mmCIF file of C-alpha atoms in Angstrom:
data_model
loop_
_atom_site.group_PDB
_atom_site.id
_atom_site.type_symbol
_atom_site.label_atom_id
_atom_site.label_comp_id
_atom_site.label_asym_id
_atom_site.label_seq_id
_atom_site.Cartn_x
_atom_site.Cartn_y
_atom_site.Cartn_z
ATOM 1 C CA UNK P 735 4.475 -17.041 18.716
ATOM 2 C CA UNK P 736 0.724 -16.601 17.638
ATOM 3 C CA UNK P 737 0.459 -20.519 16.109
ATOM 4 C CA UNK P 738 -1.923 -22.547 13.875
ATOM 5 C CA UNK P 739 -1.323 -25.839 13.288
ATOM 6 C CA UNK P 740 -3.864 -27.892 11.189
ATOM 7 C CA UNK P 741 -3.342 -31.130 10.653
ATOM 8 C CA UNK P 742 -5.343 -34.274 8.527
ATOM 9 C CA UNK P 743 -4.889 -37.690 10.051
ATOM 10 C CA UNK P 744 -4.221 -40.212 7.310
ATOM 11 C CA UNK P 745 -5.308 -43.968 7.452
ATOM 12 C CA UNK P 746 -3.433 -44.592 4.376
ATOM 13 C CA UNK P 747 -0.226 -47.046 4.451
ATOM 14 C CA UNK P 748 2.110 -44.725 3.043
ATOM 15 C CA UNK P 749 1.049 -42.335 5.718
ATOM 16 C CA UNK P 750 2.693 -44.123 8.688
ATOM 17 C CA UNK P 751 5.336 -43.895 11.183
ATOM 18 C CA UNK P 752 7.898 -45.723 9.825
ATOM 19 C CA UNK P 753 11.104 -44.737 10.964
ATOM 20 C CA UNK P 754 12.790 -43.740 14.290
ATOM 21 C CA UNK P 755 14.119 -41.075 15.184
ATOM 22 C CA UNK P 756 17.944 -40.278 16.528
ATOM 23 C CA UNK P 757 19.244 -36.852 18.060
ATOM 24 C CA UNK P 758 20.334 -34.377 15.413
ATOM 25 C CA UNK P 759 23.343 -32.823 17.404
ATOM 26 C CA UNK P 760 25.382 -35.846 17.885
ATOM 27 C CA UNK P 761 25.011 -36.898 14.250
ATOM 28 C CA UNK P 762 28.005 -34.521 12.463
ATOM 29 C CA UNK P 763 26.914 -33.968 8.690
ATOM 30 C CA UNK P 764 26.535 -30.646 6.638
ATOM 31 C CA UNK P 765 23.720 -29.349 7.626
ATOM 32 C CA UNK P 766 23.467 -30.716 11.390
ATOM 33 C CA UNK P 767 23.542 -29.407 14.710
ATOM 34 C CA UNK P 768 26.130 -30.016 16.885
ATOM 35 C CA UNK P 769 26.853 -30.358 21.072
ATOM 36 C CA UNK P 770 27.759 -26.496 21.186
ATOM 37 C CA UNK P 771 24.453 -25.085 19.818
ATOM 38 C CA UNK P 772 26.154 -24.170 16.759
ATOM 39 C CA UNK P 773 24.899 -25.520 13.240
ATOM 40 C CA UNK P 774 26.631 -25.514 9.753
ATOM 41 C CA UNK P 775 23.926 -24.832 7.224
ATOM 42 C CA UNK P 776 20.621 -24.996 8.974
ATOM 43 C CA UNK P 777 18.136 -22.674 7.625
ATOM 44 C CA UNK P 778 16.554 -20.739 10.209
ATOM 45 C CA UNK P 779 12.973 -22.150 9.736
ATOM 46 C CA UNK P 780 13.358 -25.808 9.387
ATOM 47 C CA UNK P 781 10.207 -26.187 11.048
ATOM 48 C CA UNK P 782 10.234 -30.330 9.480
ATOM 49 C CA UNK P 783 13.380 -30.748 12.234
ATOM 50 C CA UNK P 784 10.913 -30.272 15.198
ATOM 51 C CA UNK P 785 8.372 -32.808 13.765
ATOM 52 C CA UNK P 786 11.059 -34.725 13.962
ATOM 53 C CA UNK P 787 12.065 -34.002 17.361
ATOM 54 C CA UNK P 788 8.673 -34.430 18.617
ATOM 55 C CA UNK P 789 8.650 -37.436 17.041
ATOM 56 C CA UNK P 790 12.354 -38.700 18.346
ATOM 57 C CA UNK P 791 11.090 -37.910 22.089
ATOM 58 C CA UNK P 792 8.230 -40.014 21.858
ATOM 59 C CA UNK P 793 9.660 -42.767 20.723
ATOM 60 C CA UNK P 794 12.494 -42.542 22.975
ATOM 61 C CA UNK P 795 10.200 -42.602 26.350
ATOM 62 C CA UNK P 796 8.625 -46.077 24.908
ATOM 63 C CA UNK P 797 5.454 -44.514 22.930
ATOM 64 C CA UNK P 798 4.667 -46.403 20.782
ATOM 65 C CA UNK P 799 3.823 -44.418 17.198
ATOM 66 C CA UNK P 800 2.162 -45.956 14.102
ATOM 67 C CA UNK P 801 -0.180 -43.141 12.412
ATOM 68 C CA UNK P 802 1.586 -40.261 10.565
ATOM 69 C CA UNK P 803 -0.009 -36.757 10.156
ATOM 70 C CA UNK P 804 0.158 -34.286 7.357
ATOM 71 C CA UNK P 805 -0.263 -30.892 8.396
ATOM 72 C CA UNK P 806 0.203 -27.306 7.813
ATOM 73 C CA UNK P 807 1.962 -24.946 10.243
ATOM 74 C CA UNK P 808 1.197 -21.031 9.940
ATOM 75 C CA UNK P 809 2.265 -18.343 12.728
ATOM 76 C CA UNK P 810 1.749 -14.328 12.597
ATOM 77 C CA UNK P 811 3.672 -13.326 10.026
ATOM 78 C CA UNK P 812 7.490 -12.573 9.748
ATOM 79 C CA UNK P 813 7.435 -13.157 13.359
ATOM 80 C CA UNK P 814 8.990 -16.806 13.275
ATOM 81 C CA UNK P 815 12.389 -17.306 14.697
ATOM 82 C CA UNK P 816 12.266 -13.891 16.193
ATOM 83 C CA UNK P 817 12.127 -14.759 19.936
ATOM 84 C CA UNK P 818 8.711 -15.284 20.467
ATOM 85 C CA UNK P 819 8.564 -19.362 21.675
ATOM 86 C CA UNK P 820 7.947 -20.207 18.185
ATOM 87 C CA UNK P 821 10.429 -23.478 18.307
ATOM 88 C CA UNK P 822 8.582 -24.309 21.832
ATOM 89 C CA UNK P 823 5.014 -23.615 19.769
ATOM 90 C CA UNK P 824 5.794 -25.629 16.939
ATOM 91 C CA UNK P 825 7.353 -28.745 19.007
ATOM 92 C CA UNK P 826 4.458 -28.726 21.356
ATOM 93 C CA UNK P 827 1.728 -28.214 18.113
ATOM 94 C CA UNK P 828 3.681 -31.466 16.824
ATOM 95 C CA UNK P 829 3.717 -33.713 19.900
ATOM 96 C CA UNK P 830 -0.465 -32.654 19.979
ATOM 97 C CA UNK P 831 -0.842 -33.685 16.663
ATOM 98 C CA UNK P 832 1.062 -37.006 16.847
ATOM 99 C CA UNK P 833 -0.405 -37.486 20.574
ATOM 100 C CA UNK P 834 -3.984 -36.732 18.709
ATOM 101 C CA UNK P 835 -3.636 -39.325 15.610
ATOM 102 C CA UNK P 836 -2.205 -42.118 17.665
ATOM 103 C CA UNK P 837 -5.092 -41.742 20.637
ATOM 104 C CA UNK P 838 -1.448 -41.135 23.222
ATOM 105 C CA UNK P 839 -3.811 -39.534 26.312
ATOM 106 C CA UNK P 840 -0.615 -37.780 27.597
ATOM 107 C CA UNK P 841 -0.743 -34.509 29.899
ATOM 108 C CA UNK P 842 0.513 -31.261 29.988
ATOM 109 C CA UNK P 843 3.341 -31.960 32.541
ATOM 110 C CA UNK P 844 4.378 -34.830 30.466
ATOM 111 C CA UNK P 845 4.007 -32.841 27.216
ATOM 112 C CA UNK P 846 6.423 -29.890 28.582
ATOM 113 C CA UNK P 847 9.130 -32.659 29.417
ATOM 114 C CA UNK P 848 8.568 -34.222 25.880
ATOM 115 C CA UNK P 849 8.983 -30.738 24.467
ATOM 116 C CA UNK P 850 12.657 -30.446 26.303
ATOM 117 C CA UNK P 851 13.471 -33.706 24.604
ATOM 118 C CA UNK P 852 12.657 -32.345 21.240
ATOM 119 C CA UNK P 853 14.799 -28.837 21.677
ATOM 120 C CA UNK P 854 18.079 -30.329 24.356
ATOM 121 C CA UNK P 855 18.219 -33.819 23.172
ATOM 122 C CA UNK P 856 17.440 -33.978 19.611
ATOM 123 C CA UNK P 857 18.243 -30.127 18.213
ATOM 124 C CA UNK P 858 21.459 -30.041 21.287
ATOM 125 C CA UNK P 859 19.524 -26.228 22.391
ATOM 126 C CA UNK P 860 20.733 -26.077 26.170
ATOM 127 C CA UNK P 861 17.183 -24.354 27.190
ATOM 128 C CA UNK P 862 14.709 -25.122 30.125
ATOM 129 C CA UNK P 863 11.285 -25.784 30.464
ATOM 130 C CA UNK P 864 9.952 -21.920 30.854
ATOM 131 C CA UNK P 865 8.370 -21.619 27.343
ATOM 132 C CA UNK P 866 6.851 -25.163 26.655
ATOM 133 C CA UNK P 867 5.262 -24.788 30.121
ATOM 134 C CA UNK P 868 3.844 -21.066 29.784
ATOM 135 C CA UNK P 869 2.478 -22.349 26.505
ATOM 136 C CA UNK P 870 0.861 -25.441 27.989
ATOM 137 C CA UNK P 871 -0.237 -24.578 31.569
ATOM 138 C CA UNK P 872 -1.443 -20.722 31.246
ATOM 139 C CA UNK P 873 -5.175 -19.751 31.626
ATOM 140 C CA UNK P 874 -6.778 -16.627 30.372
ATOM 141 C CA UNK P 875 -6.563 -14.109 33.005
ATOM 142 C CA UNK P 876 -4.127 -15.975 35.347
ATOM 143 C CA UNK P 877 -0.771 -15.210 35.639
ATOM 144 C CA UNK P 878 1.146 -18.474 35.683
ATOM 145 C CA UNK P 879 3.799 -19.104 38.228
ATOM 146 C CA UNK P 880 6.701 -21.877 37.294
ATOM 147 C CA UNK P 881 9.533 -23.618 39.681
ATOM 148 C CA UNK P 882 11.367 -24.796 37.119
ATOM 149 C CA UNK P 883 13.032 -27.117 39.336
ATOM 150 C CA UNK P 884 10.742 -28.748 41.128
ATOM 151 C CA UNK P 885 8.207 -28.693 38.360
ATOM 152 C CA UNK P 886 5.516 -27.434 40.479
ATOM 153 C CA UNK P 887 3.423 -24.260 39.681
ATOM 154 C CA UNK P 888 0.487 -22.344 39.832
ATOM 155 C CA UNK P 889 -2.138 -19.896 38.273
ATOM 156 C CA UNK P 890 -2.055 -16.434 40.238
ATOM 157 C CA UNK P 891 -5.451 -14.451 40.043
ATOM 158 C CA UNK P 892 -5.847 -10.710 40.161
ATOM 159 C CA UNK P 893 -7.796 -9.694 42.773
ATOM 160 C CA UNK P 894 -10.537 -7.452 40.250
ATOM 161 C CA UNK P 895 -10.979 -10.667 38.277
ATOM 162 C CA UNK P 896 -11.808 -12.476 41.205
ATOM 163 C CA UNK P 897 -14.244 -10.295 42.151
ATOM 164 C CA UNK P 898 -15.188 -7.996 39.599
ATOM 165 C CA UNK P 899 -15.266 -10.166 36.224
ATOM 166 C CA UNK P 900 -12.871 -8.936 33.794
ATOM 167 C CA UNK P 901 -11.686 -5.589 35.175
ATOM 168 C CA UNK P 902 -8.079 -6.272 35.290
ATOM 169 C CA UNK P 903 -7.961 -7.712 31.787
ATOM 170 C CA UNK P 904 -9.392 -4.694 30.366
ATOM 171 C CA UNK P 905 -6.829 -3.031 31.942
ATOM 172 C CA UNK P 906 -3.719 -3.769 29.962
ATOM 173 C CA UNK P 907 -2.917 -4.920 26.700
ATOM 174 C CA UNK P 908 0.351 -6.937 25.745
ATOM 175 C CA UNK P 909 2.710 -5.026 23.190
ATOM 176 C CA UNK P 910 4.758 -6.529 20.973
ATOM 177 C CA UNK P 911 7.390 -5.225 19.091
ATOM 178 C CA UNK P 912 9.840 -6.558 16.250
ATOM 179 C CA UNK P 913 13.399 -5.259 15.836
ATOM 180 C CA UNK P 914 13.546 -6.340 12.321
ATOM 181 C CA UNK P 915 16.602 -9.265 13.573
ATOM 182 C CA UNK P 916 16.131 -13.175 13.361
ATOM 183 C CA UNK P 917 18.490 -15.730 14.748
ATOM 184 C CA UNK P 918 17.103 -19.309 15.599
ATOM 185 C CA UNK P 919 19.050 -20.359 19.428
ATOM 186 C CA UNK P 920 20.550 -23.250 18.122
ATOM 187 C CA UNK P 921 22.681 -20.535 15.551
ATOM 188 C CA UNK P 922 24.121 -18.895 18.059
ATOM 189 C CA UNK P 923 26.424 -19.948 20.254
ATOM 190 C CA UNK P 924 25.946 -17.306 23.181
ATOM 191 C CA UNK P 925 22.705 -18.762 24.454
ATOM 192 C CA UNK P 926 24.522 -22.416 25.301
ATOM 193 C CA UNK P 927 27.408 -20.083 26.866
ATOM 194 C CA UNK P 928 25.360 -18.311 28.867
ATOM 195 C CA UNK P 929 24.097 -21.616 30.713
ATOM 196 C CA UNK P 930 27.657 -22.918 30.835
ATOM 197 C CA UNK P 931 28.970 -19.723 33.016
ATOM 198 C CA UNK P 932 25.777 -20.272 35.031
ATOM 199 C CA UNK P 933 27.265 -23.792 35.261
ATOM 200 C CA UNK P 934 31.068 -22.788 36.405
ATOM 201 C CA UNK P 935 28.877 -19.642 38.243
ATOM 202 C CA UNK P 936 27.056 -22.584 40.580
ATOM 203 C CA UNK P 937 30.173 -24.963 40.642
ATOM 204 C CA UNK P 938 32.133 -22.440 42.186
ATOM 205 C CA UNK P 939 29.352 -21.110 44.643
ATOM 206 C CA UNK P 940 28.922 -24.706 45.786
ATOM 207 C CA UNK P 941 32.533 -25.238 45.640
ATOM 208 C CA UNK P 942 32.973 -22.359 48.369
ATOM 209 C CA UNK P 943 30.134 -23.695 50.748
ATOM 210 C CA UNK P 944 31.561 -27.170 50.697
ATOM 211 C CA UNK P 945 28.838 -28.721 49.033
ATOM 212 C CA UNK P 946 30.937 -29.712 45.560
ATOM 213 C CA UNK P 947 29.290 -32.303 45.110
ATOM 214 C CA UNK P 948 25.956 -31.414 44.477
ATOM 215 C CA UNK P 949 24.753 -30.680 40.418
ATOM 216 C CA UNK P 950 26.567 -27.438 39.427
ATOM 217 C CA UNK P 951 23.139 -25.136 39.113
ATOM 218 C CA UNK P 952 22.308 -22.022 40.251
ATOM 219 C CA UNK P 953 19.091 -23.104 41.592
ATOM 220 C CA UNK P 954 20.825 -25.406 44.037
ATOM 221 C CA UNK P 955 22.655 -23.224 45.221
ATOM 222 C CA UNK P 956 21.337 -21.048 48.108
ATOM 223 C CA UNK P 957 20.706 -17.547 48.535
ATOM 224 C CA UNK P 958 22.937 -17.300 51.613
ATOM 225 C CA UNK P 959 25.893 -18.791 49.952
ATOM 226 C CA UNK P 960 25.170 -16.665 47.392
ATOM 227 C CA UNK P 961 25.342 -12.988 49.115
ATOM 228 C CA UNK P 962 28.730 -14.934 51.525
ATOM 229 C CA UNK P 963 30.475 -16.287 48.171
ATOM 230 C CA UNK P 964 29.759 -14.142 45.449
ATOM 231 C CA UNK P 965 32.536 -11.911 45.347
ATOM 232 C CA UNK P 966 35.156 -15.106 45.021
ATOM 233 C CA UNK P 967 33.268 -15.385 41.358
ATOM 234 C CA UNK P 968 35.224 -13.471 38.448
ATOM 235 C CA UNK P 969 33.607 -10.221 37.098
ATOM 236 C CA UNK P 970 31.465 -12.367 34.435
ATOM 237 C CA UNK P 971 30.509 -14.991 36.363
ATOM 238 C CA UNK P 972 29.058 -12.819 38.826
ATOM 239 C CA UNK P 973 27.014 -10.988 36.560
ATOM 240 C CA UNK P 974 25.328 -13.801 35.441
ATOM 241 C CA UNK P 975 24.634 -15.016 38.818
ATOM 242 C CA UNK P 976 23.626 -11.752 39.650
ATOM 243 C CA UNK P 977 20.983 -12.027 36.904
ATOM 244 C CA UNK P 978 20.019 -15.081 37.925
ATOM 245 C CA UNK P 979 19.229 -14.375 42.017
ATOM 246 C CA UNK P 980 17.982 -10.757 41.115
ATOM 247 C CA UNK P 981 15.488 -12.252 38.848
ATOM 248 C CA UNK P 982 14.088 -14.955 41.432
ATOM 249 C CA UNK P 983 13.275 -12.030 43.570
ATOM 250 C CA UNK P 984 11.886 -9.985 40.997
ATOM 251 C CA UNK P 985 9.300 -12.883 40.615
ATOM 252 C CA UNK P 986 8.596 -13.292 43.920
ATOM 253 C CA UNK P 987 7.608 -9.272 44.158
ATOM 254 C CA UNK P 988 6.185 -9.802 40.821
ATOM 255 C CA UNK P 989 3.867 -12.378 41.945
ATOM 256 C CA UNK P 990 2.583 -10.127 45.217
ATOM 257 C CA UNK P 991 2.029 -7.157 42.764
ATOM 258 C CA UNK P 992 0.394 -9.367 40.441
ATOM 259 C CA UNK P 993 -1.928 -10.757 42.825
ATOM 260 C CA UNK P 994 -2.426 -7.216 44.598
ATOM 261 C CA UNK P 995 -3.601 -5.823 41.098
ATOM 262 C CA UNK P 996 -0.478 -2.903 41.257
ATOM 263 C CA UNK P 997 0.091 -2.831 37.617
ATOM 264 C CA UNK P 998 2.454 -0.445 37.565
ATOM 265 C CA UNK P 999 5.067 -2.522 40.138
ATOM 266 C CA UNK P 1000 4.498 -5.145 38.019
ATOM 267 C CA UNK P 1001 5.711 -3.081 35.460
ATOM 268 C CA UNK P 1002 8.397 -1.753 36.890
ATOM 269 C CA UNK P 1003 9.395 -5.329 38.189
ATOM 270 C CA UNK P 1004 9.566 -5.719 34.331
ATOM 271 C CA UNK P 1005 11.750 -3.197 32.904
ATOM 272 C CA UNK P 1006 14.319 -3.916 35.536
ATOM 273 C CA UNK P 1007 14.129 -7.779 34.546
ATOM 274 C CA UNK P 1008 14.662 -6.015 30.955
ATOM 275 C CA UNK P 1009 17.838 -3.949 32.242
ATOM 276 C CA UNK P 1010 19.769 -7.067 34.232
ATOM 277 C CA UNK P 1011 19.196 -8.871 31.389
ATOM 278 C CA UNK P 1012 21.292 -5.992 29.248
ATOM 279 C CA UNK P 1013 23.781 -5.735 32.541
ATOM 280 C CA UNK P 1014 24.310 -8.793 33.814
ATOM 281 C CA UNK P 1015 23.319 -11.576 31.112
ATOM 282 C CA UNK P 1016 24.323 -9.195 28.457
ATOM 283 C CA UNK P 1017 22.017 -10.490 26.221
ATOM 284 C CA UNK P 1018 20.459 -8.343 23.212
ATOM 285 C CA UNK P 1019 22.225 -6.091 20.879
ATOM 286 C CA UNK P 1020 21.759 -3.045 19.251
ATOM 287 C CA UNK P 1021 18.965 -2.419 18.082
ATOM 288 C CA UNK P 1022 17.039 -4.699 20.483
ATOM 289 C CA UNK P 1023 18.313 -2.627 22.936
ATOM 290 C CA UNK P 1024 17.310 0.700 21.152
ATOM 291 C CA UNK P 1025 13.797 -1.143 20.941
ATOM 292 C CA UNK P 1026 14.185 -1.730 24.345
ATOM 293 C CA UNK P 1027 14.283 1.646 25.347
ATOM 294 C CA UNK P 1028 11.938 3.362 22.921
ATOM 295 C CA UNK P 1029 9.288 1.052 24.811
ATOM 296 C CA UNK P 1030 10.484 2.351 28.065
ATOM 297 C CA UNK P 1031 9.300 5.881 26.898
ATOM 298 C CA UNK P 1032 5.994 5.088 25.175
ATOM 299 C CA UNK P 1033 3.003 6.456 26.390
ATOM 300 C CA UNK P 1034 1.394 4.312 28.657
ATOM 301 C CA UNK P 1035 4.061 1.712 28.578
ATOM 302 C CA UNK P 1036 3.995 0.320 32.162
ATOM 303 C CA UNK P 1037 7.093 -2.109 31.882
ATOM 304 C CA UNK P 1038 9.312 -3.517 29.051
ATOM 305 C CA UNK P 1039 11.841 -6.702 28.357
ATOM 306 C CA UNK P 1040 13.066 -8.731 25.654
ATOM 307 C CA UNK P 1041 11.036 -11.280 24.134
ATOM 308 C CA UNK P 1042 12.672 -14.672 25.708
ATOM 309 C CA UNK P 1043 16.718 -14.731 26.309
ATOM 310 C CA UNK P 1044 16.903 -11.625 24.342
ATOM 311 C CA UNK P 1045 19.094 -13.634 21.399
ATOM 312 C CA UNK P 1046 16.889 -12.883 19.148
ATOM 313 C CA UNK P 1047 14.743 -10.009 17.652
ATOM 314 C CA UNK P 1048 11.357 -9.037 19.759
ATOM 315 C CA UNK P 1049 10.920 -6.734 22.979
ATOM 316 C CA UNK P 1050 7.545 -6.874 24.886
ATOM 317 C CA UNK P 1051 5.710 -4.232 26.651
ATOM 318 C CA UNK P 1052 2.976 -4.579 29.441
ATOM 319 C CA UNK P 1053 0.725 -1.460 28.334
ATOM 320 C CA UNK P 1054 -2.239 0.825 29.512
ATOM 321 C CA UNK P 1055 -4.758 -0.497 27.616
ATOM 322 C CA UNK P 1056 -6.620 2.571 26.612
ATOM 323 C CA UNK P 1057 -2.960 3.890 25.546
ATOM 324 C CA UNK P 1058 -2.116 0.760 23.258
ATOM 325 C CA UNK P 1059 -2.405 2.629 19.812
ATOM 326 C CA UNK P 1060 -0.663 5.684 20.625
ATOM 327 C CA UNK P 1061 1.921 3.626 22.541
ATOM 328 C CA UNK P 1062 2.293 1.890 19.313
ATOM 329 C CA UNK P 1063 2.162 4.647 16.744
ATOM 330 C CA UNK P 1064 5.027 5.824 19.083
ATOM 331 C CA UNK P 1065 7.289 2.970 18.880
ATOM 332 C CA UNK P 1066 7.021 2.248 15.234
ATOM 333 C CA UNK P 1067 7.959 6.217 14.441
ATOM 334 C CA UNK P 1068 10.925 6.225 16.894
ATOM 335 C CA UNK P 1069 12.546 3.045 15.912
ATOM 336 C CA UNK P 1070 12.425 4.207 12.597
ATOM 337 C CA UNK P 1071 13.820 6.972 13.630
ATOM 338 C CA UNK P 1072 16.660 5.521 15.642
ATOM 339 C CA UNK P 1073 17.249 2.317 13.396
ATOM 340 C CA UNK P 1074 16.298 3.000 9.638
ATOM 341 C CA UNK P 1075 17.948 0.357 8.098
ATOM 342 C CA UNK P 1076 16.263 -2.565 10.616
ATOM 343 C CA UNK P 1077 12.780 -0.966 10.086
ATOM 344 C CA UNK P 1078 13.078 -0.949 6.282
ATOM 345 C CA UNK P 1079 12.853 -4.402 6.860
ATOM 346 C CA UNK P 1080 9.584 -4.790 8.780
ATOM 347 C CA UNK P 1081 5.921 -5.134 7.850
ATOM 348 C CA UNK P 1082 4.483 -2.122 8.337
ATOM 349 C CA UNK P 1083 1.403 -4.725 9.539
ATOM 350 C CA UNK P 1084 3.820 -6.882 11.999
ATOM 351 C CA UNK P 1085 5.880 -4.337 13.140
ATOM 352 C CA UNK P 1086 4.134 -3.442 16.628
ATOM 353 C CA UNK P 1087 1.119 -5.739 17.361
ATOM 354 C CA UNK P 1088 -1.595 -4.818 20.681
ATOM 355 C CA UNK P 1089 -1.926 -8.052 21.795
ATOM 356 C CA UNK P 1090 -4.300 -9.939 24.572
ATOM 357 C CA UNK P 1091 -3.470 -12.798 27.240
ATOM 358 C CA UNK P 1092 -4.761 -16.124 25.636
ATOM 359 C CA UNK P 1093 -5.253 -19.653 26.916
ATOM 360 C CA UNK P 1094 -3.277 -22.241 26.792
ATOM 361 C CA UNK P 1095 -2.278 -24.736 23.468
ATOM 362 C CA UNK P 1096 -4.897 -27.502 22.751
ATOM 363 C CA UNK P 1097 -6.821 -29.265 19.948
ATOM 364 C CA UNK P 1098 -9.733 -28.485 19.213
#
């Protein structure tokens, strides 16, 4: 999500901290969120919720809060809660601002951890740490390289912008692309699945290698037991750990093309991340998928996935950058070609955006 978040610090009494915070999906009301993901009444946009999540996961890790902010939020427009890492932006714009107005000197690493506080503890979303950490640890230029389990990661340079200033950049452009659909994570139910048969995917693996009782994730489990065990997994289940060990390797060739300045492997690298996650996840719908593949055909297009999980309504594109426009012009006529009734909802303006890498979140 393209973000702006100003806020005013305010030395006033009534502008205080003055309450704590408790987790939204173990308090059952109306309009609350429950263990499963799922939630009553919540409107899709409740932005207020994660200022109150990033407010909750402070407290609850002993900070100690006692200036309020007001502020106003702002994104690109129509594009919030359309799969873009808009409730990762907005929790990590809020744990800034409150981090800002209370002098909390608290870094990156420990903002990414606050920021799964705010969207598994307090809003009950069953997500990682891939989003909040893209936001706050990429550079401009660098491609930025994430264990999610061991927290550790990396910024991977092209080899022209090494040596040849800012070749590769001028390369490629980022396309966006909106399906016209909108459905915040914690709505839907199939995200939360998804990690549980990952779960029962893991518990079984391990399960088979004797090793049952180790924490039932996919990452633990290795990819020899994988390729000796899989085929004791029901047809589901061993799609989604399919998914899951395809992908790791996709990064790993990812990286290497990345780093070799082969744009179009990296591409390709893409699209099939974009297909497994159709295949095996069996994420997306639709139209997303129709979006998915009009991409795939666009001039220029080098690769193309789903924005995020793919539970929601935007597909990305890594593009030729002197193709961008007509890529774009492409992809706005066929969708509206193929799904009429989804593109009479878009902004003409929104609809396809030529984007650029950027840096990563800060105040300023």
């Amino acid at each position: 999500m393209i973000l702006h978040f100003l806020f005013l610090e305010q030395m006033a009494p009534d502008k205080v901290v003055d309450e704590f915070q408790h987790p939204r999906h173990t308090v059952i009301g109306s309009n609350q969120v429950n263990g499963s993901g799922s939630s009553k009444v919540d409107e899709e946009c409740s932005w207020g919720n994660y200022a109150r999540g990033a407010l909750y996961a402070l407290q609850s890790r002993g900070n100690h809060l006692t200036q309020g902010i007001i502020g106003f939020i702002c994104g690109s427009e129509d594009l919030d809660s359309s799969g873009l890492s808009s409730s990762a932006a907005v929790g990590v714009a809020y744990l800034l601002a409150f981090e800002s107005a209370n002098n909390l000197p608290l870094s990156p690493t420990e903002n990414i951890e606050y920021d799964r506080l705010v969207e598994n503890e307090y809003l009950g979303l069953r997500n990682g740490i891939l989003d909040q950490s893209a936001i706050l640890l990429s550079r401009y230029g660098c491609l930025t390289c994430m264990n999610c389990k061991t927290k550790e990661y990396k910024l991977v340079h092209p080899p022209k912008f090494q040596s040849h200033g800012n070749q590769m950049e001028k390369a490629y452009k980022i396309l966006l692309a909106f399906s016209g659909l909108k459905q915040a994570l914690t709505t839907n139910p199939g995200y939360n699945n998804r990690v549980a048969e990952c779960q029962e995917a893991a518990r079984l693996l391990l399960h088979a290698s004797g090793n049952g009782g180790v924490e039932p994730l996919l990452s633990n489990v290795e990819l020899t037991v994988y390729e000796k065990h899989k085929s004791k997994l029901e047809p589901t289940l061993a799609r989604r750990a399919e998914h899951y060990f395809s992908e790791n390797m996709r990064v790993k060739k990812g990286l290497e093309a990345w780093a070799s300045g082969k744009l179009e492997d990296f591409g390709k690298l893409i699209s099939a991340s974009g297909l497994s996650s159709i295949q095996n996840y069996e994420s997306g719908c639709g139209p997303l998928i129709e979006l998915y593949e009009i991409l795939l055909r666009a001039p220029g297009v080098y690769g193309a996935r789903f924005s995020g999980a793919g539970f929601r309504g935007c597909c990305i594109a890594f593009v030729d950058a002197s193709r961008a426009t007509k890529a774009a012009s492409f992809v706005k006529e066929e969708y509206q070609k193929r799904q009429p009734d989804q593109a009479s909802k878009l902004n003409p303006e929104s609809a396809v955006l030529i984007c650029d890498a950027g840096d990563c979140a800060r105040v300023i």
